[in-house]
Short mmCIF file of C-alpha atoms in Angstrom, two decimals:
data_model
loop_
_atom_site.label_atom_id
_atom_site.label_comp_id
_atom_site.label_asym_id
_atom_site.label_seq_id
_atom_site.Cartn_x
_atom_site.Cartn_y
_atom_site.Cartn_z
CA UNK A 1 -8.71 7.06 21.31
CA UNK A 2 -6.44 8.52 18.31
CA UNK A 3 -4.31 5.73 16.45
CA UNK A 4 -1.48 6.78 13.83
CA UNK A 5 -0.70 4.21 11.50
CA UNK A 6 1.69 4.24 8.93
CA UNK A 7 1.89 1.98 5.63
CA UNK A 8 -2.02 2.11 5.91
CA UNK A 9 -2.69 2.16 1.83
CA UNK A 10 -3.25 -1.57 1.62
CA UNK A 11 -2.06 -5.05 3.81
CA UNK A 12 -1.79 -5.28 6.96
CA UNK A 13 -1.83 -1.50 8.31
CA UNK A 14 -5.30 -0.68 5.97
CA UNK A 15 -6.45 -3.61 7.64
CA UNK A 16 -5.78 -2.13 10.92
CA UNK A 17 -6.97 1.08 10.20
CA UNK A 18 -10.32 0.07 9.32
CA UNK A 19 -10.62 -2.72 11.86
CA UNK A 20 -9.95 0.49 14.73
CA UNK A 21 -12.60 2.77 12.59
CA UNK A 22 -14.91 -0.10 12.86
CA UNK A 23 -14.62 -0.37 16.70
CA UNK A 24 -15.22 3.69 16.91
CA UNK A 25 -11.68 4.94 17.01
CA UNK A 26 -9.80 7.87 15.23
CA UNK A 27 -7.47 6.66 13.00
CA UNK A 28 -4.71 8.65 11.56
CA UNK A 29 -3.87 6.79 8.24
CA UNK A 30 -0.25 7.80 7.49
CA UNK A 31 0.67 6.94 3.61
CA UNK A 32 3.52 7.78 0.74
CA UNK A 33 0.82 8.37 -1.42
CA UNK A 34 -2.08 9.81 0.57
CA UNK A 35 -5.94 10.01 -0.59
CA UNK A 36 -8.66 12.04 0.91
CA UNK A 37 -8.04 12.86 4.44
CA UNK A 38 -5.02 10.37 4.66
CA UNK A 39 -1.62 12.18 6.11
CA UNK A 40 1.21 12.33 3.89
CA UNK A 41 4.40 10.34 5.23
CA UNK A 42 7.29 8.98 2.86
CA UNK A 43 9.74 7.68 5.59
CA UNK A 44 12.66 8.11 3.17
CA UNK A 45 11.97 11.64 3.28
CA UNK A 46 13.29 13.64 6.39
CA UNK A 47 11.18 16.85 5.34
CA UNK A 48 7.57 14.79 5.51
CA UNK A 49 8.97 14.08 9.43
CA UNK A 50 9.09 18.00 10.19
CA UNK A 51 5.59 17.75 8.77
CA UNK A 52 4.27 15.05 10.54
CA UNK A 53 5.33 16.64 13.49
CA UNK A 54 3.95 19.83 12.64
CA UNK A 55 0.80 18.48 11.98
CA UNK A 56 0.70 16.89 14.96
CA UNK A 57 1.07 19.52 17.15
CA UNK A 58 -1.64 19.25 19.96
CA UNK A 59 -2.43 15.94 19.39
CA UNK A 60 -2.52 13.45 21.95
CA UNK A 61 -1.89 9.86 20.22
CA UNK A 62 -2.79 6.56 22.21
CA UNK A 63 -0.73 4.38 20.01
CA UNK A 64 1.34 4.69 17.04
CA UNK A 65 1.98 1.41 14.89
CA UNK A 66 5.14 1.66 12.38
CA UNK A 67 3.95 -0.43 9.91
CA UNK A 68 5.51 0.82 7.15
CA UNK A 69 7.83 -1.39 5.46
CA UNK A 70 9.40 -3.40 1.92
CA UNK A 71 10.65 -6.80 1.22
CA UNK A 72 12.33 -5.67 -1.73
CA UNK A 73 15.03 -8.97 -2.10
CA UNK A 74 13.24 -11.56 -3.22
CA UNK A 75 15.48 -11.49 -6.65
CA UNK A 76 19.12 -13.56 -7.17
CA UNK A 77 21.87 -13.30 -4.89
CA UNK A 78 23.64 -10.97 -7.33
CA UNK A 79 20.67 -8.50 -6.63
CA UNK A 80 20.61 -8.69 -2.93
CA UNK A 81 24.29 -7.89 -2.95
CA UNK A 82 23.80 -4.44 -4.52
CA UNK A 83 24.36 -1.11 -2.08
CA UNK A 84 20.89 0.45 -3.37
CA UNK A 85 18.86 -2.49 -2.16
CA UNK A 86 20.96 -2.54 1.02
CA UNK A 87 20.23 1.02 1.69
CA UNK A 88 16.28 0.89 1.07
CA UNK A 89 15.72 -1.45 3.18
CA UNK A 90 17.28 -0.01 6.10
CA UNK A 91 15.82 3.60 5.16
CA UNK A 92 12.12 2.00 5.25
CA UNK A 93 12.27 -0.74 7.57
CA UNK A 94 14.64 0.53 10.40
CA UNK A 95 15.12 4.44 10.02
CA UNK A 96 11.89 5.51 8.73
CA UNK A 97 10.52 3.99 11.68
CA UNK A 98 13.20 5.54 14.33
CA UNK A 99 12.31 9.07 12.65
CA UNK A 100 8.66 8.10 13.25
CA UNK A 101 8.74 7.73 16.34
CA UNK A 102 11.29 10.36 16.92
CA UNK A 103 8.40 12.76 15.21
CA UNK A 104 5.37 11.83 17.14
CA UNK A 105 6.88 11.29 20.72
CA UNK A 106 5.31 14.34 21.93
CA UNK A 107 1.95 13.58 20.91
CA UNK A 108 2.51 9.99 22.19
CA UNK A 109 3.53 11.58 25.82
CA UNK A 110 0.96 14.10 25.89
CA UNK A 111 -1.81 11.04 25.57
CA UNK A 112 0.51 8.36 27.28
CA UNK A 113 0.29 6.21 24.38
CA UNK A 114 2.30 3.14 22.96
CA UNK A 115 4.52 1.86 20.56
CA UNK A 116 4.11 -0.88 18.14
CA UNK A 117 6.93 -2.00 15.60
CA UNK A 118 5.48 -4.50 12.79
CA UNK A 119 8.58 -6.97 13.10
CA UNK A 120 9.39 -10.61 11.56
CA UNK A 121 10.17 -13.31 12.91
CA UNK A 122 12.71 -13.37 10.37
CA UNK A 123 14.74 -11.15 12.17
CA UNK A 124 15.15 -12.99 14.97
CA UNK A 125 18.71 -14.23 15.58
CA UNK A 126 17.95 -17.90 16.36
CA UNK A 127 16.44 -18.27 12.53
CA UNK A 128 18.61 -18.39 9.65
CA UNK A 129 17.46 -20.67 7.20
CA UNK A 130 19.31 -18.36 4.32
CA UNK A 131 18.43 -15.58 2.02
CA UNK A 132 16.61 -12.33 2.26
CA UNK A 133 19.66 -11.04 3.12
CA UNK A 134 18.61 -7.35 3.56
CA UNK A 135 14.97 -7.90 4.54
CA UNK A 136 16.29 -10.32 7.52
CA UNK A 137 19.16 -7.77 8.37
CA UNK A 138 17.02 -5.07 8.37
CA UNK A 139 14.21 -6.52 10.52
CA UNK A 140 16.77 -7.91 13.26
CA UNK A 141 17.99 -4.32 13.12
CA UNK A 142 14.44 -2.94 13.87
CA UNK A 143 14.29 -5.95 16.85
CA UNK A 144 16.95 -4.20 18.06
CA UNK A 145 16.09 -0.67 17.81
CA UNK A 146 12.79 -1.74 19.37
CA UNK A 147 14.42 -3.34 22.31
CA UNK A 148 16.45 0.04 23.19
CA UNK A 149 13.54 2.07 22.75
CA UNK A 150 11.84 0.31 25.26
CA UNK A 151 14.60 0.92 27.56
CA UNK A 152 14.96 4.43 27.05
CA UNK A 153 11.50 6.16 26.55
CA UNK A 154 9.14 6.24 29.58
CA UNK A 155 6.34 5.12 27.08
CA UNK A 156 5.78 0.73 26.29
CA UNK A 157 7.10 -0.37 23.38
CA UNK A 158 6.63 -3.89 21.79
CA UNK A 159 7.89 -5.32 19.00
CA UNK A 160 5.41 -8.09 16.80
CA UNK A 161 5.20 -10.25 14.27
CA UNK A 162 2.14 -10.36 12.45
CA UNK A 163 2.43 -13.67 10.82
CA UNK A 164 3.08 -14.71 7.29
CA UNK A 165 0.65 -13.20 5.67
CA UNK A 166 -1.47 -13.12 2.15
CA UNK A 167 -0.96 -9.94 1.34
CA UNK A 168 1.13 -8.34 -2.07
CA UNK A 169 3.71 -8.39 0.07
CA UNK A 170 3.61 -12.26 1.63
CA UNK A 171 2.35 -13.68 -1.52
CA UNK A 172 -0.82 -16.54 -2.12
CA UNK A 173 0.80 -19.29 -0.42
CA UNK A 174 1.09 -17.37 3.04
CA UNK A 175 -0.41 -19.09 5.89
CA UNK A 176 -2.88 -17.04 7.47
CA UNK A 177 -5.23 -14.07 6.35
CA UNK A 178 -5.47 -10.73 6.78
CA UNK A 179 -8.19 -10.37 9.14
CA UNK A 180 -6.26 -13.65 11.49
CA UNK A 181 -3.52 -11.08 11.57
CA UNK A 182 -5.22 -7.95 12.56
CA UNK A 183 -7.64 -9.53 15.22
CA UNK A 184 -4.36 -10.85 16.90
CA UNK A 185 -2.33 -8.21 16.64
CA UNK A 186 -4.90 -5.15 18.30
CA UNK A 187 -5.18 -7.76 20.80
CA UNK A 188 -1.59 -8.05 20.86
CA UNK A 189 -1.33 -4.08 21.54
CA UNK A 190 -4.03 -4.06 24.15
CA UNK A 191 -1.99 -5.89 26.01
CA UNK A 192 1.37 -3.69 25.98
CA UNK A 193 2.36 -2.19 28.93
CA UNK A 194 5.01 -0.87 30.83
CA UNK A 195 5.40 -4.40 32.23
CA UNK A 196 5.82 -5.94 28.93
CA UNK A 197 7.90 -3.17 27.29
CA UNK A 198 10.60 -4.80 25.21
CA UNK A 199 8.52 -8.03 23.99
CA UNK A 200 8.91 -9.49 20.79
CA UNK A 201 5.56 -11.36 20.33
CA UNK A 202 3.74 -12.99 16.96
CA UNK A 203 0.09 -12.36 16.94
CA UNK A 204 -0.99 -15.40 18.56
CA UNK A 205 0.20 -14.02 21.30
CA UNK A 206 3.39 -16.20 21.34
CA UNK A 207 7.43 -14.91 22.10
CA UNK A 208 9.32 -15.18 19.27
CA UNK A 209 13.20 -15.63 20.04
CA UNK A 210 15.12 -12.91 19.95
#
């Protein structure tokens, strides 16, 4: 079983890298900033894409998680309001993983793998407690993106939400650890199938409104 994951440096997806590696899978650890035998894959970069898809050429791939991904408007209002911050977000969190998937499709069909888009639950329509303007936009954006994948590609696609987590990312205070998050969320992809293509699902194993 070959697994491609990207934003597997640190957090959640180099949690999920080695969890797979532990159980005996090949893991394809897809990175900005690659060490050793890691893949190289900026997704703000369309030329690492061609790459990736180079690279992958003959490849079968079982599943392909699009971790990848920045909170990067945690600052004042004035911040969140500027068209660089606006932009980033949506080049990381909602294009970078379109191209993604866009680049390792073949592979995916060749082994009839999945599709798993590392969501929030903060991009879900039905909560809007305020702020995080572009990190909440961006992830209702990928929700959606997710959702029309899963209608158009004969391959399952599920969107999740791993939790708030303590990573760099989700801060000390988050409410559940790495290794709660992981454990749920291969379960979480285990489950995926064509039946279930579409879902939006936390890593308990609960839907989270759209």
């Amino acid at each position: 079983m070959t697994i491609l994951v990207t934003g597997a440096s640190r957090g959640i997806g180099h949690a999920l890298a080695l969890a797979y590696e532990a159980a005996g899978r090949r893991v394809i650890r897809a990175n900005r900033n690659p060490v050793g035998d890691q893949w190289r894959l900026d997704v703000t970069r369309p030329a690492d894409f061609d790459a990736l898809r180079d690279r992958l050429e003959g490849e079968s791939l079982d599943l392909l998680v699009c971790n990848a991904g920045i909170y990067n408007d945690e600052a004042s209002a004035d911040a969140q309001r500027t068209a660089e911050l606006w932009a980033q977000a949506f080049a990381v969190n909602v294009t970078g993983a379109f191209l993604t998937v866009q680049a390792c499709l073949p592979a995916l069909r060749r082994g009839g793998g999945k599709i798993a888009l590392i969501g929030s639950a903060m991009g879900s329509d039905q909560r809007a407690p305020g702020g995080s303007y572009a990190y909440r936009a961006s992830k209702a954006a990928l929700l959606n993106l997710g959702r029309n994948l899963a209608t158009d590609l004969d391959l399952p696609v599920g969107i999740y939400h791993p939790g708030w987590v303590r990573t760099d990312m989700g801060g000390a205070g988050a409410e559940i650890d790495v290794r709660q998050s992981v454990a749920g969320l291969i379960q979480r992809f285990a489950e995926l199938d064509t039946d279930s293509s579409g879902c939006f699902r936390a890593f308990d194993g609960s839907s989270v409104p759209f």
